C-alpha cells in the first residue's frame, strides 16, 4: 500500500505514520518501550520553534543536511503521525523511486544530553533507509505527489543511542562539506 503525500494547499492535510507504540529494539540493542501516552506526549511536546526534526538519510551523526522538516506531529491510535514541509524535490524523487523505501525515527530520551525538552522524549529526526530494514515494520509505503513534496511518511526508531551532536561540531560543518554531501546525493540519482 502506498500513502500519497499531497501539496500544502490541499484541503485535507496528509499525516504519515513514522512510529508505532510498543517495545522495540534500538540500533544499539536496547529494548525501549513507547506507550500510546508516550506518543501523545511526544506529539504535544513537538515544537518546531524550539527544535525542528529533519528528514535525513540514514542516522547521520550531525543530522545534516536536512531534506525536509517535520511541521507537526499527531497520534492516531498506536501510530505517531507526521506532517512535513519544505521537502527537497530530488529527495522526494528518490523516495518515489523506492531508493529509500524504509524510514526510522530517532528520539531524544528524557535524559539524553542536548534534549530540547529535558525529562521528556522528543523527536530528533526521521532517517530514510535504503537497503536496511526499519526497526518497526508494517508502515505504509510512501510516494510524494507530482504536485508537491510537502508531506512524507516514515517508520520506527533505530537510533536510541542518545548521543546529541555537540554544538561546536554542527557549527564546524562548513558550506564545502554540505556541498560535497549534496553532490554525492545527486550522483546517486
PDB file of C-alpha atoms in Angstrom:
ATOM      1  CA  UNK A   1       0.000   0.000   0.000  1.00  0.00           C
ATOM      2  CA  UNK A   2       1.294   3.439  -0.896  1.00  0.00           C
ATOM      3  CA  UNK A   3       0.458   6.574   1.070  1.00  0.00           C
ATOM      4  CA  UNK A   4       0.480   9.650  -1.180  1.00  0.00           C
ATOM      5  CA  UNK A   5       1.807  12.972   0.028  1.00  0.00           C
ATOM      6  CA  UNK A   6      -0.153  15.983  -1.120  1.00  0.00           C
ATOM      7  CA  UNK A   7       0.513  19.670  -1.523  1.00  0.00           C
ATOM      8  CA  UNK A   8       0.174  22.080   1.356  1.00  0.00           C
ATOM      9  CA  UNK A   9      -2.704  23.751  -0.472  1.00  0.00           C
ATOM     10  CA  UNK A  10      -4.817  20.584  -0.228  1.00  0.00           C
ATOM     11  CA  UNK A  11      -7.985  20.921   1.805  1.00  0.00           C
ATOM     12  CA  UNK A  12      -7.061  17.898   3.901  1.00  0.00           C
ATOM     13  CA  UNK A  13      -3.530  17.586   5.183  1.00  0.00           C
ATOM     14  CA  UNK A  14      -1.929  14.134   4.849  1.00  0.00           C
ATOM     15  CA  UNK A  15      -0.395  12.731   8.006  1.00  0.00           C
ATOM     16  CA  UNK A  16       2.001   9.832   7.621  1.00  0.00           C
ATOM     17  CA  UNK A  17       2.932   7.189  10.232  1.00  0.00           C
ATOM     18  CA  UNK A  18       6.504   7.449  11.488  1.00  0.00           C
ATOM     19  CA  UNK A  19       6.387   5.300  14.616  1.00  0.00           C
ATOM     20  CA  UNK A  20       4.214   2.748  16.441  1.00  0.00           C
ATOM     21  CA  UNK A  21       3.671   2.255  20.164  1.00  0.00           C
ATOM     22  CA  UNK A  22       5.252  -0.892  21.557  1.00  0.00           C
ATOM     23  CA  UNK A  23       8.557  -2.320  22.702  1.00  0.00           C
ATOM     24  CA  UNK A  24      11.197  -2.000  20.001  1.00  0.00           C
ATOM     25  CA  UNK A  25      14.875  -2.901  19.716  1.00  0.00           C
ATOM     26  CA  UNK A  26      17.066   0.123  19.063  1.00  0.00           C
ATOM     27  CA  UNK A  27      20.131   0.082  16.813  1.00  0.00           C
ATOM     28  CA  UNK A  28      22.351  -0.260  19.894  1.00  0.00           C
ATOM     29  CA  UNK A  29      20.419  -3.368  21.023  1.00  0.00           C
ATOM     30  CA  UNK A  30      18.441  -1.757  23.848  1.00  0.00           C
ATOM     31  CA  UNK A  31      14.752  -2.632  24.162  1.00  0.00           C
ATOM     32  CA  UNK A  32      12.754   0.569  24.621  1.00  0.00           C
ATOM     33  CA  UNK A  33       9.016   0.788  25.256  1.00  0.00           C
ATOM     34  CA  UNK A  34       6.851   3.590  23.902  1.00  0.00           C
ATOM     35  CA  UNK A  35       3.231   3.659  25.102  1.00  0.00           C
ATOM     36  CA  UNK A  36       0.352   5.473  23.438  1.00  0.00           C
ATOM     37  CA  UNK A  37       0.691   8.027  26.251  1.00  0.00           C
ATOM     38  CA  UNK A  38       4.388   8.488  25.309  1.00  0.00           C
ATOM     39  CA  UNK A  39       3.394   9.120  21.686  1.00  0.00           C
ATOM     40  CA  UNK A  40       0.810  11.658  22.817  1.00  0.00           C
ATOM     41  CA  UNK A  41       3.434  13.422  24.955  1.00  0.00           C
ATOM     42  CA  UNK A  42       5.904  13.468  22.029  1.00  0.00           C
ATOM     43  CA  UNK A  43       3.250  14.929  19.708  1.00  0.00           C
ATOM     44  CA  UNK A  44       2.238  17.579  22.253  1.00  0.00           C
ATOM     45  CA  UNK A  45       5.844  18.493  23.099  1.00  0.00           C
ATOM     46  CA  UNK A  46       6.930  18.823  19.459  1.00  0.00           C
ATOM     47  CA  UNK A  47       7.544  22.475  18.681  1.00  0.00           C
ATOM     48  CA  UNK A  48       9.454  23.409  15.507  1.00  0.00           C
ATOM     49  CA  UNK A  49      10.225  26.815  17.037  1.00  0.00           C
ATOM     50  CA  UNK A  50      12.189  25.030  19.796  1.00  0.00           C
ATOM     51  CA  UNK A  51      13.877  22.398  17.603  1.00  0.00           C
ATOM     52  CA  UNK A  52      12.778  21.156  14.191  1.00  0.00           C
ATOM     53  CA  UNK A  53      13.174  17.477  13.383  1.00  0.00           C
ATOM     54  CA  UNK A  54      14.606  16.963   9.874  1.00  0.00           C
ATOM     55  CA  UNK A  55      14.237  14.291   7.231  1.00  0.00           C
ATOM     56  CA  UNK A  56      17.717  12.818   6.792  1.00  0.00           C
ATOM     57  CA  UNK A  57      19.336   9.909   5.008  1.00  0.00           C
ATOM     58  CA  UNK A  58      20.229   7.172   7.465  1.00  0.00           C
ATOM     59  CA  UNK A  59      21.102   8.231  11.003  1.00  0.00           C
ATOM     60  CA  UNK A  60      23.869  10.798  10.497  1.00  0.00           C
ATOM     61  CA  UNK A  61      25.982  11.899  13.406  1.00  0.00           C
ATOM     62  CA  UNK A  62      25.396  15.573  12.701  1.00  0.00           C
ATOM     63  CA  UNK A  63      21.863  15.268  11.251  1.00  0.00           C
ATOM     64  CA  UNK A  64      22.923  17.289   8.205  1.00  0.00           C
ATOM     65  CA  UNK A  65      21.917  18.014   5.546  1.00  0.00           C
ATOM     66  CA  UNK A  66      18.169  18.107   6.020  1.00  0.00           C
ATOM     67  CA  UNK A  67      15.940  17.145   3.084  1.00  0.00           C
ATOM     68  CA  UNK A  68      12.737  18.433   4.698  1.00  0.00           C
ATOM     69  CA  UNK A  69      11.268  19.155   8.111  1.00  0.00           C
ATOM     70  CA  UNK A  70       8.532  17.875  10.396  1.00  0.00           C
ATOM     71  CA  UNK A  71       5.833  20.519  10.535  1.00  0.00           C
ATOM     72  CA  UNK A  72       3.680  18.846  13.193  1.00  0.00           C
ATOM     73  CA  UNK A  73       3.045  15.536  14.953  1.00  0.00           C
ATOM     74  CA  UNK A  74      -0.232  13.864  15.943  1.00  0.00           C
ATOM     75  CA  UNK A  75      -1.305  10.475  17.267  1.00  0.00           C
ATOM     76  CA  UNK A  76      -3.778   8.159  15.544  1.00  0.00           C
ATOM     77  CA  UNK A  77      -4.411   5.072  17.675  1.00  0.00           C
ATOM     78  CA  UNK A  78      -0.995   3.482  18.244  1.00  0.00           C
ATOM     79  CA  UNK A  79       0.730   5.476  15.469  1.00  0.00           C
ATOM     80  CA  UNK A  80       2.779   8.665  15.688  1.00  0.00           C
ATOM     81  CA  UNK A  81       1.927  10.658  12.551  1.00  0.00           C
ATOM     82  CA  UNK A  82       3.900  13.471  10.901  1.00  0.00           C
ATOM     83  CA  UNK A  83       3.105  16.270   8.520  1.00  0.00           C
ATOM     84  CA  UNK A  84       6.146  17.593   6.658  1.00  0.00           C
ATOM     85  CA  UNK A  85       7.176  20.763   4.875  1.00  0.00           C
ATOM     86  CA  UNK A  86       9.985  22.067   2.658  1.00  0.00           C
ATOM     87  CA  UNK A  87      10.861  18.627   1.265  1.00  0.00           C
ATOM     88  CA  UNK A  88      13.720  18.730  -1.273  1.00  0.00           C
ATOM     89  CA  UNK A  89      12.327  17.734  -4.734  1.00  0.00           C
ATOM     90  CA  UNK A  90      15.304  15.472  -5.592  1.00  0.00           C
ATOM     91  CA  UNK A  91      14.893  13.684  -2.268  1.00  0.00           C
ATOM     92  CA  UNK A  92      11.165  13.219  -2.913  1.00  0.00           C
ATOM     93  CA  UNK A  93      12.021  11.724  -6.314  1.00  0.00           C
ATOM     94  CA  UNK A  94      14.400   9.211  -4.724  1.00  0.00           C
ATOM     95  CA  UNK A  95      11.689   8.169  -2.242  1.00  0.00           C
ATOM     96  CA  UNK A  96       9.203   7.835  -5.118  1.00  0.00           C
ATOM     97  CA  UNK A  97      11.689   5.625  -6.973  1.00  0.00           C
ATOM     98  CA  UNK A  98      11.954   3.461  -3.833  1.00  0.00           C
ATOM     99  CA  UNK A  99      15.643   4.197  -3.335  1.00  0.00           C
ATOM    100  CA  UNK A 100      14.786   4.937   0.315  1.00  0.00           C
ATOM    101  CA  UNK A 101      11.741   2.738   0.945  1.00  0.00           C
ATOM    102  CA  UNK A 102      12.198   2.452   4.716  1.00  0.00           C
ATOM    103  CA  UNK A 103      12.310   5.043   7.443  1.00  0.00           C
ATOM    104  CA  UNK A 104      13.342   5.102  11.078  1.00  0.00           C
ATOM    105  CA  UNK A 105      12.511   7.671  13.754  1.00  0.00           C
ATOM    106  CA  UNK A 106      15.178   8.754  16.221  1.00  0.00           C
ATOM    107  CA  UNK A 107      14.232  10.177  19.591  1.00  0.00           C
ATOM    108  CA  UNK A 108      15.919  12.027  22.402  1.00  0.00           C
ATOM    109  CA  UNK A 109      15.205  10.087  25.582  1.00  0.00           C
ATOM    110  CA  UNK A 110      14.301  12.093  28.703  1.00  0.00           C
ATOM    111  CA  UNK A 111      17.908  12.126  29.988  1.00  0.00           C
ATOM    112  CA  UNK A 112      19.678  12.492  26.621  1.00  0.00           C
ATOM    113  CA  UNK A 113      22.204  15.372  26.607  1.00  0.00           C
ATOM    114  CA  UNK A 114      21.008  18.062  24.224  1.00  0.00           C
ATOM    115  CA  UNK A 115      17.333  17.095  24.522  1.00  0.00           C
ATOM    116  CA  UNK A 116      15.374  20.333  23.910  1.00  0.00           C
ATOM    117  CA  UNK A 117      12.713  19.113  26.404  1.00  0.00           C
ATOM    118  CA  UNK A 118      14.658  17.529  29.289  1.00  0.00           C
ATOM    119  CA  UNK A 119      12.636  14.939  31.172  1.00  0.00           C
ATOM    120  CA  UNK A 120      10.514  14.074  28.091  1.00  0.00           C
ATOM    121  CA  UNK A 121      11.014  12.127  24.872  1.00  0.00           C
ATOM    122  CA  UNK A 122      11.389  14.332  21.768  1.00  0.00           C
ATOM    123  CA  UNK A 123      11.667  13.534  18.049  1.00  0.00           C
ATOM    124  CA  UNK A 124      15.257  14.065  16.868  1.00  0.00           C
ATOM    125  CA  UNK A 125      14.945  13.122  13.173  1.00  0.00           C
ATOM    126  CA  UNK A 126      13.421  10.682  10.728  1.00  0.00           C
ATOM    127  CA  UNK A 127      16.106   8.738   8.888  1.00  0.00           C
ATOM    128  CA  UNK A 128      15.330   7.331   5.446  1.00  0.00           C
ATOM    129  CA  UNK A 129      16.886   3.921   4.883  1.00  0.00           C
ATOM    130  CA  UNK A 130      17.849   2.260   1.629  1.00  0.00           C
ATOM    131  CA  UNK A 131      18.606  -1.436   1.970  1.00  0.00           C
ATOM    132  CA  UNK A 132      18.484  -1.509   5.786  1.00  0.00           C
ATOM    133  CA  UNK A 133      15.188  -2.682   7.264  1.00  0.00           C
ATOM    134  CA  UNK A 134      13.470  -0.418   9.789  1.00  0.00           C
ATOM    135  CA  UNK A 135      13.206  -1.477  13.437  1.00  0.00           C
ATOM    136  CA  UNK A 136       9.404  -1.355  13.144  1.00  0.00           C
ATOM    137  CA  UNK A 137       7.880  -2.838  10.040  1.00  0.00           C
ATOM    138  CA  UNK A 138       4.415  -2.643   8.552  1.00  0.00           C
ATOM    139  CA  UNK A 139       4.055   1.081   7.934  1.00  0.00           C
ATOM    140  CA  UNK A 140       2.558   2.014   4.575  1.00  0.00           C
ATOM    141  CA  UNK A 141       4.933   2.828   1.714  1.00  0.00           C
ATOM    142  CA  UNK A 142       5.073   6.481   0.667  1.00  0.00           C
ATOM    143  CA  UNK A 143       5.010   8.304  -2.662  1.00  0.00           C
ATOM    144  CA  UNK A 144       5.374  12.046  -2.929  1.00  0.00           C
ATOM    145  CA  UNK A 145       2.732  13.527  -5.199  1.00  0.00           C
ATOM    146  CA  UNK A 146       3.744  15.071  -8.502  1.00  0.00           C
ATOM    147  CA  UNK A 147       2.209  18.363  -7.325  1.00  0.00           C
ATOM    148  CA  UNK A 148       4.346  18.848  -4.257  1.00  0.00           C
ATOM    149  CA  UNK A 149       6.714  17.258  -1.812  1.00  0.00           C
ATOM    150  CA  UNK A 150       5.251  18.839   1.300  1.00  0.00           C
ATOM    151  CA  UNK A 151       4.457  15.659   3.264  1.00  0.00           C
ATOM    152  CA  UNK A 152       6.214  12.321   3.615  1.00  0.00           C
ATOM    153  CA  UNK A 153       5.989   9.054   5.576  1.00  0.00           C
ATOM    154  CA  UNK A 154       8.283   7.262   7.989  1.00  0.00           C
ATOM    155  CA  UNK A 155       8.985   4.195  10.113  1.00  0.00           C
ATOM    156  CA  UNK A 156      10.296   3.353  13.512  1.00  0.00           C
ATOM    157  CA  UNK A 157      13.187   4.048  15.829  1.00  0.00           C
ATOM    158  CA  UNK A 158      16.552   2.632  15.189  1.00  0.00           C
ATOM    159  CA  UNK A 159      18.738   5.173  16.974  1.00  0.00           C
ATOM    160  CA  UNK A 160      18.266   5.427  20.716  1.00  0.00           C
ATOM    161  CA  UNK A 161      21.944   5.854  21.413  1.00  0.00           C
ATOM    162  CA  UNK A 162      21.180   9.259  22.894  1.00  0.00           C
ATOM    163  CA  UNK A 163      24.267  10.918  21.513  1.00  0.00           C
ATOM    164  CA  UNK A 164      23.373  14.504  20.776  1.00  0.00           C
ATOM    165  CA  UNK A 165      25.688  16.321  18.374  1.00  0.00           C
ATOM    166  CA  UNK A 166      27.988  18.780  20.068  1.00  0.00           C
ATOM    167  CA  UNK A 167      27.097  22.340  19.180  1.00  0.00           C
ATOM    168  CA  UNK A 168      30.637  23.083  18.008  1.00  0.00           C
ATOM    169  CA  UNK A 169      30.576  20.054  15.671  1.00  0.00           C
ATOM    170  CA  UNK A 170      27.449  21.252  13.881  1.00  0.00           C
ATOM    171  CA  UNK A 171      28.803  24.798  13.630  1.00  0.00           C
ATOM    172  CA  UNK A 172      32.083  23.481  12.217  1.00  0.00           C
ATOM    173  CA  UNK A 173      30.235  21.787   9.319  1.00  0.00           C
ATOM    174  CA  UNK A 174      31.142  24.236   6.578  1.00  0.00           C
ATOM    175  CA  UNK A 175      29.470  25.024   3.275  1.00  0.00           C
ATOM    176  CA  UNK A 176      32.050  22.990   1.329  1.00  0.00           C
ATOM    177  CA  UNK A 177      31.204  19.831   3.279  1.00  0.00           C
ATOM    178  CA  UNK A 178      27.482  20.377   2.749  1.00  0.00           C
ATOM    179  CA  UNK A 179      28.036  20.889  -0.976  1.00  0.00           C
ATOM    180  CA  UNK A 180      30.160  17.720  -1.111  1.00  0.00           C
ATOM    181  CA  UNK A 181      27.354  15.744   0.530  1.00  0.00           C
ATOM    182  CA  UNK A 182      24.801  17.245  -1.842  1.00  0.00           C
ATOM    183  CA  UNK A 183      26.958  16.325  -4.862  1.00  0.00           C
ATOM    184  CA  UNK A 184      27.219  12.725  -3.592  1.00  0.00           C
ATOM    185  CA  UNK A 185      23.456  12.593  -3.269  1.00  0.00           C
ATOM    186  CA  UNK A 186      22.973  13.877  -6.802  1.00  0.00           C
ATOM    187  CA  UNK A 187      25.341  11.188  -8.143  1.00  0.00           C
ATOM    188  CA  UNK A 188      23.047   8.571  -6.610  1.00  0.00           C
ATOM    189  CA  UNK A 189      20.081   9.939  -8.501  1.00  0.00           C
TER     190      UNK A 189
END
